mmCIF file of C-alpha atoms in Angstrom:
data_model
loop_
_atom_site.group_PDB
_atom_site.id
_atom_site.type_symbol
_atom_site.label_atom_id
_atom_site.label_comp_id
_atom_site.label_asym_id
_atom_site.label_seq_id
_atom_site.Cartn_x
_atom_site.Cartn_y
_atom_site.Cartn_z
ATOM 1 C CA ASN D 108 93.705 108.984 92.717
ATOM 2 C CA ILE D 109 93.928 112.730 92.913
ATOM 3 C CA LEU D 110 96.800 113.870 90.724
ATOM 4 C CA PRO D 111 97.291 116.559 88.100
ATOM 5 C CA MET D 112 94.998 115.203 85.377
ATOM 6 C CA HIS D 113 92.099 116.690 83.436
ATOM 7 C CA ILE D 114 93.279 120.109 84.628
ATOM 8 C CA ASP D 115 92.317 121.731 81.323
ATOM 9 C CA GLY D 116 88.667 120.959 82.033
ATOM 10 C CA LEU D 117 88.620 121.049 85.836
ATOM 11 C CA GLY D 118 91.048 123.920 86.475
ATOM 12 C CA SER D 119 93.055 122.573 89.423
ATOM 13 C CA ILE D 120 93.774 119.556 91.597
ATOM 14 C CA ASP D 121 91.019 120.794 93.919
ATOM 15 C CA GLY D 122 88.712 120.812 90.878
ATOM 16 C CA VAL D 123 89.650 117.189 90.140
ATOM 17 C CA TYR D 124 88.901 116.273 93.770
ATOM 18 C CA LYS D 125 85.549 118.085 93.792
ATOM 19 C CA GLU D 126 84.503 116.416 90.535
ATOM 20 C CA LYS D 127 85.429 112.951 91.778
ATOM 21 C CA LEU D 128 83.707 113.669 95.105
ATOM 22 C CA LYS D 129 80.392 113.999 93.233
ATOM 23 C CA ALA D 130 80.450 110.227 92.713
ATOM 24 C CA PHE D 131 80.065 109.752 96.486
ATOM 25 C CA ARG D 132 77.086 112.097 96.904
ATOM 26 C CA ASP D 133 74.356 109.469 97.251
ATOM 27 C CA CYS D 134 76.435 106.485 98.362
ATOM 28 C CA ASP D 135 76.098 104.483 101.544
ATOM 29 C CA ILE D 136 79.595 103.020 101.209
ATOM 30 C CA SER D 137 82.688 104.963 100.176
ATOM 31 C CA ILE D 138 85.814 103.106 99.052
ATOM 32 C CA CYS D 139 88.941 105.266 98.967
ATOM 33 C CA ASN D 140 92.490 104.793 97.714
ATOM 34 C CA TYR D 141 94.562 105.761 100.753
ATOM 35 C CA GLU D 142 97.811 105.658 98.803
ATOM 36 C CA SER D 143 96.690 109.082 97.636
ATOM 37 C CA GLU D 144 97.953 111.609 100.154
ATOM 38 C CA TYR D 145 95.368 114.071 98.878
ATOM 39 C CA ILE D 146 92.523 111.658 99.653
ATOM 40 C CA ARG D 147 93.955 110.739 103.079
ATOM 41 C CA ASN D 148 94.100 114.437 103.984
ATOM 42 C CA HIS D 149 90.800 115.604 102.474
ATOM 43 C CA PHE D 150 88.196 112.814 102.386
ATOM 44 C CA SER D 151 86.488 112.453 105.741
ATOM 45 C CA ASN D 152 84.981 109.264 107.112
ATOM 46 C CA PRO D 153 85.476 106.768 104.276
ATOM 47 C CA THR D 154 83.828 103.379 104.845
ATOM 48 C CA ILE D 155 86.615 101.323 103.275
ATOM 49 C CA THR D 156 90.214 102.363 102.630
ATOM 50 C CA TYR D 157 92.890 100.491 100.733
ATOM 51 C CA GLY D 158 96.497 100.799 99.615
ATOM 52 C CA PHE D 159 99.968 99.384 99.959
ATOM 53 C CA ASP D 160 101.172 101.348 102.975
ATOM 54 C CA TYR D 161 97.897 102.959 104.077
ATOM 55 C CA GLY D 162 94.335 101.812 104.526
ATOM 56 C CA MET D 163 92.289 99.074 106.102
ATOM 57 C CA TYR D 164 92.934 96.699 103.192
ATOM 58 C CA GLN D 165 96.519 96.376 102.029
ATOM 59 C CA ALA D 166 98.417 94.398 99.433
ATOM 60 C CA ARG D 167 101.741 93.311 100.911
ATOM 61 C CA ASN D 168 104.585 91.036 99.829
ATOM 62 C CA ILE D 169 103.890 91.732 96.171
ATOM 63 C CA ASN D 170 105.753 89.404 93.841
ATOM 64 C CA ASN D 171 104.757 89.989 90.214
ATOM 65 C CA ASN D 172 101.025 89.207 90.194
ATOM 66 C CA THR D 173 100.879 87.527 93.618
ATOM 67 C CA PHE D 174 100.328 89.348 96.903
ATOM 68 C CA ASP D 175 99.127 88.922 100.462
ATOM 69 C CA LEU D 176 95.865 90.628 101.379
ATOM 70 C CA TYR D 177 95.669 92.153 104.851
ATOM 71 C CA TYR D 178 92.755 93.686 106.724
ATOM 72 C CA ASN D 179 93.706 95.988 109.613
ATOM 73 C CA ASP D 180 97.134 94.338 109.832
ATOM 74 C CA THR D 181 95.638 90.831 109.918
ATOM 75 C CA PHE D 182 96.563 88.443 107.103
ATOM 76 C CA LEU D 183 93.491 87.320 105.138
ATOM 77 C CA MET D 184 94.870 85.340 102.223
ATOM 78 C CA ASN D 185 97.443 85.048 99.468
ATOM 79 C CA ILE D 186 96.108 86.111 96.096
ATOM 80 C CA ASN D 187 97.344 85.138 92.661
ATOM 81 C CA SER D 188 95.855 87.370 89.963
ATOM 82 C CA ASN D 189 96.471 88.197 86.331
ATOM 83 C CA CYS D 190 97.453 91.777 87.239
ATOM 84 C CA SER D 191 100.583 92.887 85.424
ATOM 85 C CA SER D 192 101.368 95.996 87.474
ATOM 86 C CA LYS D 193 101.236 97.332 91.017
ATOM 87 C CA LEU D 194 98.601 99.844 89.940
ATOM 88 C CA GLU D 195 96.335 97.023 88.736
ATOM 89 C CA ILE D 196 96.798 95.330 92.116
ATOM 90 C CA LEU D 197 95.912 98.636 93.791
ATOM 91 C CA ASP D 198 92.742 98.811 91.677
ATOM 92 C CA LEU D 199 91.885 95.234 92.681
ATOM 93 C CA LEU D 200 91.984 96.118 96.391
ATOM 94 C CA ALA D 201 88.807 98.216 96.120
ATOM 95 C CA PRO D 202 86.446 95.373 95.137
ATOM 96 C CA LEU D 203 88.275 92.908 97.415
ATOM 97 C CA GLY D 204 87.747 95.283 100.335
ATOM 98 C CA LEU D 205 84.080 95.728 99.432
ATOM 99 C CA TYR D 206 83.439 91.973 99.147
ATOM 100 C CA HIS D 207 85.114 91.365 102.503
ATOM 101 C CA TYR D 208 83.242 94.270 104.126
ATOM 102 C CA LEU D 209 79.941 92.814 102.858
ATOM 103 C CA GLY D 210 80.827 89.417 104.332
ATOM 104 C CA TYR D 211 81.534 87.425 101.172
ATOM 105 C CA ASP D 212 83.966 84.513 101.243
ATOM 106 C CA LEU D 213 86.983 85.836 99.352
ATOM 107 C CA SER D 214 88.266 82.330 98.628
ATOM 108 C CA LEU D 215 85.368 81.959 96.171
ATOM 109 C CA LEU D 216 86.925 84.751 94.083
ATOM 110 C CA LYS D 217 90.401 83.228 93.805
ATOM 111 C CA LEU D 218 89.877 81.516 90.442
ATOM 112 C CA LYS D 219 88.053 84.506 88.981
ATOM 113 C CA LEU D 220 91.006 86.774 89.804
ATOM 114 C CA LEU D 221 93.188 84.784 87.418
ATOM 115 C CA ASN D 222 90.823 85.489 84.537
ATOM 116 C CA LEU D 223 89.974 89.150 84.953
ATOM 117 C CA PRO D 224 89.826 90.936 81.613
ATOM 118 C CA HIS D 225 92.451 93.624 81.096
ATOM 119 C CA GLU D 226 91.496 97.167 80.189
ATOM 120 C CA LYS D 227 92.072 97.828 76.510
ATOM 121 C CA ASN D 228 95.125 100.043 75.960
ATOM 122 C CA ARG D 229 96.117 99.801 79.648
ATOM 123 C CA ILE D 230 99.563 98.173 79.842
ATOM 124 C CA GLU D 231 98.355 95.800 77.141
ATOM 125 C CA ILE D 232 101.006 93.546 75.602
ATOM 126 C CA LYS D 233 100.738 93.164 71.832
ATOM 127 C CA GLY D 234 103.017 91.790 69.137
ATOM 128 C CA ASN D 235 104.904 88.596 68.425
ATOM 129 C CA ASP D 236 108.270 86.934 69.156
ATOM 130 C CA LYS D 237 110.243 89.646 67.361
ATOM 131 C CA HIS D 238 108.313 92.761 68.271
ATOM 132 C CA ILE D 239 106.600 93.517 71.544
ATOM 133 C CA ILE D 240 104.413 96.569 72.030
ATOM 134 C CA TYR D 241 103.280 97.705 75.455
ATOM 135 C CA ASP D 242 100.221 99.776 74.723
ATOM 136 C CA ASP D 243 99.493 102.145 77.576
ATOM 137 C CA SER D 244 97.708 104.811 75.574
ATOM 138 C CA TYR D 245 94.809 104.826 78.065
ATOM 139 C CA ASN D 246 97.125 106.151 80.764
ATOM 140 C CA SER D 247 96.332 109.632 82.061
ATOM 141 C CA ASN D 248 98.577 110.326 85.045
ATOM 142 C CA ILE D 249 102.231 110.364 86.016
ATOM 143 C CA ASP D 250 102.021 107.418 88.439
ATOM 144 C CA GLY D 251 100.517 105.203 85.741
ATOM 145 C CA PHE D 252 103.094 106.353 83.206
ATOM 146 C CA LYS D 253 105.986 105.522 85.564
ATOM 147 C CA GLU D 254 104.502 102.101 86.337
ATOM 148 C CA ALA D 255 104.092 101.319 82.640
ATOM 149 C CA LEU D 256 107.763 102.177 82.096
ATOM 150 C CA ARG D 257 108.806 100.062 85.068
ATOM 151 C CA ILE D 258 107.075 96.905 83.931
ATOM 152 C CA SER D 259 107.625 97.217 80.194
ATOM 153 C CA TYR D 260 111.342 98.052 79.976
ATOM 154 C CA ARG D 261 113.528 95.097 79.042
ATOM 155 C CA LYS D 262 117.324 95.138 78.906
ATOM 156 C CA ASP D 263 117.523 92.271 76.401
ATOM 157 C CA ILE D 264 115.783 94.109 73.531
ATOM 158 C CA ARG D 265 115.632 97.557 71.960
ATOM 159 C CA ASN D 266 112.886 99.572 73.577
ATOM 160 C CA PHE D 267 110.810 102.156 71.752
ATOM 161 C CA ILE D 268 108.408 104.524 73.435
ATOM 162 C CA ILE D 269 105.805 106.363 71.415
ATOM 163 C CA THR D 270 103.869 108.825 73.522
ATOM 164 C CA PRO D 271 102.192 112.195 73.293
ATOM 165 C CA GLY D 272 103.072 112.639 76.951
ATOM 166 C CA ILE D 273 100.220 113.244 79.320
ATOM 167 C CA VAL D 274 97.524 115.610 78.129
ATOM 168 C CA GLU D 275 95.013 117.898 79.844
ATOM 169 C CA LEU D 276 97.561 119.051 82.440
ATOM 170 C CA GLY D 277 97.010 122.786 82.198
ATOM 171 C CA LYS D 278 99.734 124.651 84.073
ATOM 172 C CA TYR D 279 101.408 121.334 85.052
ATOM 173 C CA LYS D 280 102.004 120.270 81.427
ATOM 174 C CA THR D 281 105.626 121.378 81.014
ATOM 175 C CA ASN D 282 106.806 120.172 84.415
ATOM 176 C CA ILE D 283 105.134 116.755 84.303
ATOM 177 C CA ASN D 284 106.192 116.029 80.733
ATOM 178 C CA LYS D 285 109.744 117.027 81.697
ATOM 179 C CA ILE D 286 109.588 114.497 84.561
ATOM 180 C CA ILE D 287 108.319 111.879 82.117
ATOM 181 C CA SER D 288 111.206 112.636 79.749
ATOM 182 C CA PHE D 289 113.724 112.056 82.541
ATOM 183 C CA GLU D 290 111.942 108.812 83.517
ATOM 184 C CA ILE D 291 112.160 107.584 79.915
ATOM 185 C CA ALA D 292 115.838 108.542 79.651
ATOM 186 C CA SER D 293 116.729 106.723 82.858
#
């Protein structure tokens, strides 16, 4: 995604885009997250696009960790995964789109999708029956932070959030951390 992140080192959102674009320099196939308005408006001629509302491959009818996979508005299959957030499902669309594009039988992946390892410190649930910790310290952008709040908040227990906010935001630091504060408060 192209969002205000790593601004301290890259200078601007355009700098983030240009740095990420380097990864596509020698590639025959480009796979792009079309939920990102910046990518939709700036990246020309992607091979594979994916998203919820945009892209060739879309996850629709999301219900917890289950969703329907569509290709160009045609239903492909229902997928049950071990993803705990919409952003993890979004991340899963990239390899699913690639496998389909390359002609692989996606039904062969169904069991593997239930056992995907989770990223350490990425909406990772830790603790016991009395204390639950949602560790999202890997998170580096506002969309991920909001999603972590959405899936981790529970009305039936006291919730504690320990966060440094989002770092490396340069000139966006105050504004984005203010938005995060309001998200936490609500």
